[in-house]
Each structure stands twice: as C-alpha cells, then as structure tokens.
Amino acid sequence: MIFAYNKQNVGDTLMVIVKNDENKENKSERKGAVARIQTIDGTTVAWNFFNVSDYLTIHGNGQVELTEKDIDTLNEQLKLAGFEERLVADLSPKFVVGYVKTCVDHPDSDHLHITETEIDGGETLQIVCGASNIEAGQKVVVAKPGAMMPDGQMIWPGNLRGVDSFGMICSAKELHLPNAPEKKGILVLEDDAKVGEKVEIGK
C-alpha cells in the first residue's frame, strides 16, 4: 500500500493506493467521507479518506508513513461508512539498502541488466536495471514495490522486455538527494552500509 497526502495541493485527503490500476478505466463509489476507486471489473485499487485530520494526525508530505494503530483507525472509518473491505497493514520500509548478488545482461536488450538483489528480511528480489554502472557486489538503494518516488512515480512489479522486475535500483537524482550528480547511474553506497536498513529520501 502507498499512503499519499498533500494538503496544500489536494486538500485534507489521504490517498491509499493498494494496487496498480495499469491505467485501466476506473469507477468510484463514495459513502460519507470515504471513496473507493475500482477498475471496471470491480478490483479495488485505491481509497480516498476525506477530512482525514478529523481523526488522524498526518506527518509529512507526499508518501507518508502510518502506524498499525492509524490503519486500525482507517479500517474503523471504512466500517462506519459501510464498506466491508479492510486495509491490511504492511509497515516494512519501502526504501532500503540492497546488495546486488548477481548481475547479468538482459537477453533482449543492449543496455538492461537482470539482478538478484538482497533486501530486508533476507529477501532477494529480481530487479531489471538499465544503469551502465550496475554490477554484482554493490550496495545500492532499492525502492521496493509499494514505494512512491519523490517525483510521484509509484513502484509496482513490472515486466521489461519479457523479464519480471520487482522494484527499482535508484540513482541519487531519482531520490532527490542533495548535491546529486547530473550524470546517469545508480547510487553506489559505501561498503559499510547495512543491507536491509531503511533509507531516508528527499521530497
């Protein structure tokens, strides 16, 4: 799930994105101060909680973090509005230090690479990366599925030229880090970076 809040530009509305709608046509249903967004076939892809400050204190702008208690509060709002669906908490960090265990050339591309990258909890993700400086043995920043980049791009599982990819290995510029170099390439971290550790990003 992605929790997004921008009071200045959107208003006092918490947006909860639960699935990638893949640009499909959507429909919405509003009950009280809650709206459900679904694909035409009935798959729920997002929720809007209006006037959310009436019952939650939101810290931050853009992608925001909620506690398990906050999610319980949102589920209570869903119940009060008459919706039967509930949100399932996933409180794991979405930007973490990763370790590139393997890196091979993509069989159908002259610039893409297929990596096996270890993240938090000992999990290994297959991530397709187009950076020329990617190689095995590096510590990198991984945006996991469910992450929202500083520019608003949302990271979901995808497929690049026939190969599944579960996340994104990031550059300093993509992370909006101070003094990020203009040249292309992923951000390579120091050797003492701890695999799985949460990474704070710019906004």
GROMACS .gro file of C-alpha atoms in nm, residues 12-155:
model
  144
   12ASP     CA    1  -0.720   1.723   0.359
   13THR     CA    2  -0.744   1.386   0.182
   14LEU     CA    3  -0.539   1.075   0.248
   15MET     CA    4  -0.498   0.865  -0.065
   16VAL     CA    5  -0.434   0.495  -0.014
   17ILE     CA    6  -0.320   0.313  -0.327
   18VAL     CA    7  -0.349  -0.062  -0.284
   19LYS     CA    8  -0.287  -0.191  -0.637
   20ASN     CA    9  -0.152  -0.076  -0.971
   21ASP     CA   10  -0.450   0.002  -1.194
   22GLU     CA   11  -0.230  -0.024  -1.507
   23ASN     CA   12  -0.408   0.281  -1.650
   24LYS     CA   13  -0.735   0.093  -1.673
   25GLU     CA   14  -1.065   0.280  -1.671
   26ASN     CA   15  -1.183   0.330  -1.314
   27LYS     CA   16  -1.508   0.390  -1.131
   28SER     CA   17  -1.560   0.539  -0.786
   29GLU     CA   18  -1.811   0.496  -0.508
   30ARG     CA   19  -1.838   0.744  -0.221
   31LYS     CA   20  -2.001   0.680   0.113
   32GLY     CA   21  -1.977   0.970   0.357
   33ALA     CA   22  -1.615   1.082   0.381
   34VAL     CA   23  -1.467   0.773   0.214
   35ALA     CA   24  -1.443   0.691  -0.156
   36ARG     CA   25  -1.345   0.358  -0.313
   37ILE     CA   26  -1.180   0.354  -0.656
   38GLN     CA   27  -1.218   0.035  -0.855
   39THR     CA   28  -1.144  -0.095  -1.201
   40ILE     CA   29  -1.447  -0.166  -1.417
   41ASP     CA   30  -1.420  -0.535  -1.326
   42GLY     CA   31  -1.454  -0.448  -0.957
   43THR     CA   32  -1.094  -0.468  -0.833
   44THR     CA   33  -1.026  -0.208  -0.563
   45VAL     CA   34  -0.714  -0.007  -0.648
   46ALA     CA   35  -0.737   0.289  -0.408
   47TRP     CA   36  -0.924   0.466  -0.130
   48ASN     CA   37  -0.970   0.835  -0.057
   49PHE     CA   38  -1.027   0.938   0.305
   50PHE     CA   39  -1.161   1.295   0.307
   51ASN     CA   40  -1.122   1.531   0.606
   52VAL     CA   41  -0.871   1.284   0.744
   53SER     CA   42  -0.738   1.533   1.002
   54ASP     CA   43  -1.065   1.492   1.192
   55TYR     CA   44  -0.936   1.159   1.324
   56LEU     CA   45  -0.569   1.122   1.222
   57THR     CA   46  -0.258   1.337   1.254
   58ILE     CA   47  -0.063   1.307   0.929
   59HIS     CA   48   0.307   1.389   0.935
   60GLY     CA   49   0.486   1.469   0.612
   61ASN     CA   50   0.401   1.538   0.250
   62GLY     CA   51   0.392   1.302  -0.045
   63GLN     CA   52   0.430   0.939   0.061
   64VAL     CA   53   0.366   0.924   0.435
   65GLU     CA   54   0.408   0.653   0.694
   66LEU     CA   55   0.126   0.530   0.915
   67THR     CA   56   0.132   0.316   1.226
   68GLU     CA   57  -0.065  -0.002   1.279
   69LYS     CA   58  -0.294   0.199   1.509
   70ASP     CA   59  -0.350   0.453   1.228
   71ILE     CA   60  -0.451   0.173   0.992
   72ASP     CA   61  -0.691   0.039   1.255
   73THR     CA   62  -0.845   0.388   1.264
   74LEU     CA   63  -0.884   0.390   0.885
   75ASN     CA   64  -1.047   0.048   0.897
   76GLU     CA   65  -1.292   0.183   1.154
   77GLN     CA   66  -1.378   0.463   0.910
   78LEU     CA   67  -1.436   0.204   0.637
   79LYS     CA   68  -1.669   0.016   0.870
   80LEU     CA   69  -1.858   0.330   0.970
   81ALA     CA   70  -1.900   0.427   0.604
   82GLY     CA   71  -2.048   0.086   0.524
   83PHE     CA   72  -1.762  -0.071   0.330
   84GLU     CA   73  -1.683  -0.436   0.401
   85GLU     CA   74  -1.322  -0.431   0.277
   86ARG     CA   75  -1.036  -0.363   0.519
   87LEU     CA   76  -0.679  -0.242   0.479
   88VAL     CA   77  -0.401  -0.486   0.567
   89ALA     CA   78  -0.100  -0.324   0.731
   90ASP     CA   79   0.242  -0.351   0.566
   91LEU     CA   80   0.475  -0.143   0.779
   92SER     CA   81   0.803  -0.256   0.625
   93PRO     CA   82   1.026   0.025   0.487
   94LYS     CA   83   0.989   0.090   0.115
   95PHE     CA   84   1.339   0.231   0.053
   96VAL     CA   85   1.617   0.008   0.181
   97VAL     CA   86   1.983  -0.074   0.132
   98GLY     CA   87   2.019  -0.362  -0.112
   99TYR     CA   88   2.308  -0.588  -0.206
  100VAL     CA   89   2.346  -0.685  -0.572
  101LYS     CA   90   2.420  -1.058  -0.550
  102THR     CA   91   2.422  -1.124  -0.925
  103CYS     CA   92   2.407  -0.909  -1.238
  104VAL     CA   93   2.374  -1.046  -1.592
  105ASP     CA   94   2.294  -0.890  -1.928
  106HIS     CA   95   1.932  -0.891  -2.039
  107PRO     CA   96   1.896  -1.136  -2.330
  108ASP     CA   97   1.677  -0.897  -2.530
  109SER     CA   98   1.845  -0.561  -2.463
  110ASP     CA   99   2.180  -0.397  -2.523
  111HIS     CA  100   2.165  -0.189  -2.203
  112LEU     CA  101   1.940  -0.362  -1.948
  113HIS     CA  102   2.072  -0.591  -1.676
  114ILE     CA  103   1.898  -0.854  -1.462
  115THR     CA  104   1.999  -0.851  -1.098
  116GLU     CA  105   1.929  -1.060  -0.791
  117THR     CA  106   1.932  -0.805  -0.512
  118GLU     CA  107   1.902  -0.886  -0.142
  119ILE     CA  108   1.690  -0.651   0.069
  120ASP     CA  109   1.545  -0.651   0.422
  121GLY     CA  110   1.450  -0.974   0.592
  122GLY     CA  111   1.694  -1.170   0.379
  123GLU     CA  112   1.454  -1.147   0.083
  124THR     CA  113   1.601  -1.141  -0.267
  125LEU     CA  114   1.427  -0.955  -0.550
  126GLN     CA  115   1.480  -0.988  -0.922
  127ILE     CA  116   1.521  -0.630  -1.045
  128VAL     CA  117   1.588  -0.521  -1.402
  129CYS     CA  118   1.817  -0.217  -1.412
  130GLY     CA  119   1.930  -0.002  -1.705
  131ALA     CA  120   2.219   0.180  -1.535
  132SER     CA  121   2.556   0.133  -1.702
  133ASN     CA  122   2.740   0.128  -1.368
  134ILE     CA  123   2.541  -0.156  -1.207
  135GLU     CA  124   2.743  -0.464  -1.114
  136ALA     CA  125   2.745  -0.752  -0.868
  137GLY     CA  126   2.884  -0.682  -0.523
  138GLN     CA  127   2.746  -0.331  -0.486
  139LYS     CA  128   2.541  -0.186  -0.201
  140VAL     CA  129   2.258   0.018  -0.354
  141VAL     CA  130   1.928   0.188  -0.269
  142VAL     CA  131   1.624  -0.022  -0.361
  143ALA     CA  132   1.273   0.117  -0.400
  144LYS     CA  133   1.051  -0.181  -0.325
  145PRO     CA  134   0.705  -0.240  -0.472
  146GLY     CA  135   0.476  -0.001  -0.287
  147ALA     CA  136   0.726   0.284  -0.283
  148MET     CA  137   0.648   0.632  -0.411
  149MET     CA  138   0.941   0.821  -0.562
  150PRO     CA  139   0.989   1.190  -0.475
  151ASP     CA  140   0.852   1.286  -0.819
  152GLY     CA  141   0.530   1.090  -0.753
  153GLN     CA  142   0.615   0.782  -0.957
  154MET     CA  143   0.484   0.468  -0.791
  155ILE     CA  144   0.686   0.147  -0.795
   0.00000   0.00000   0.00000
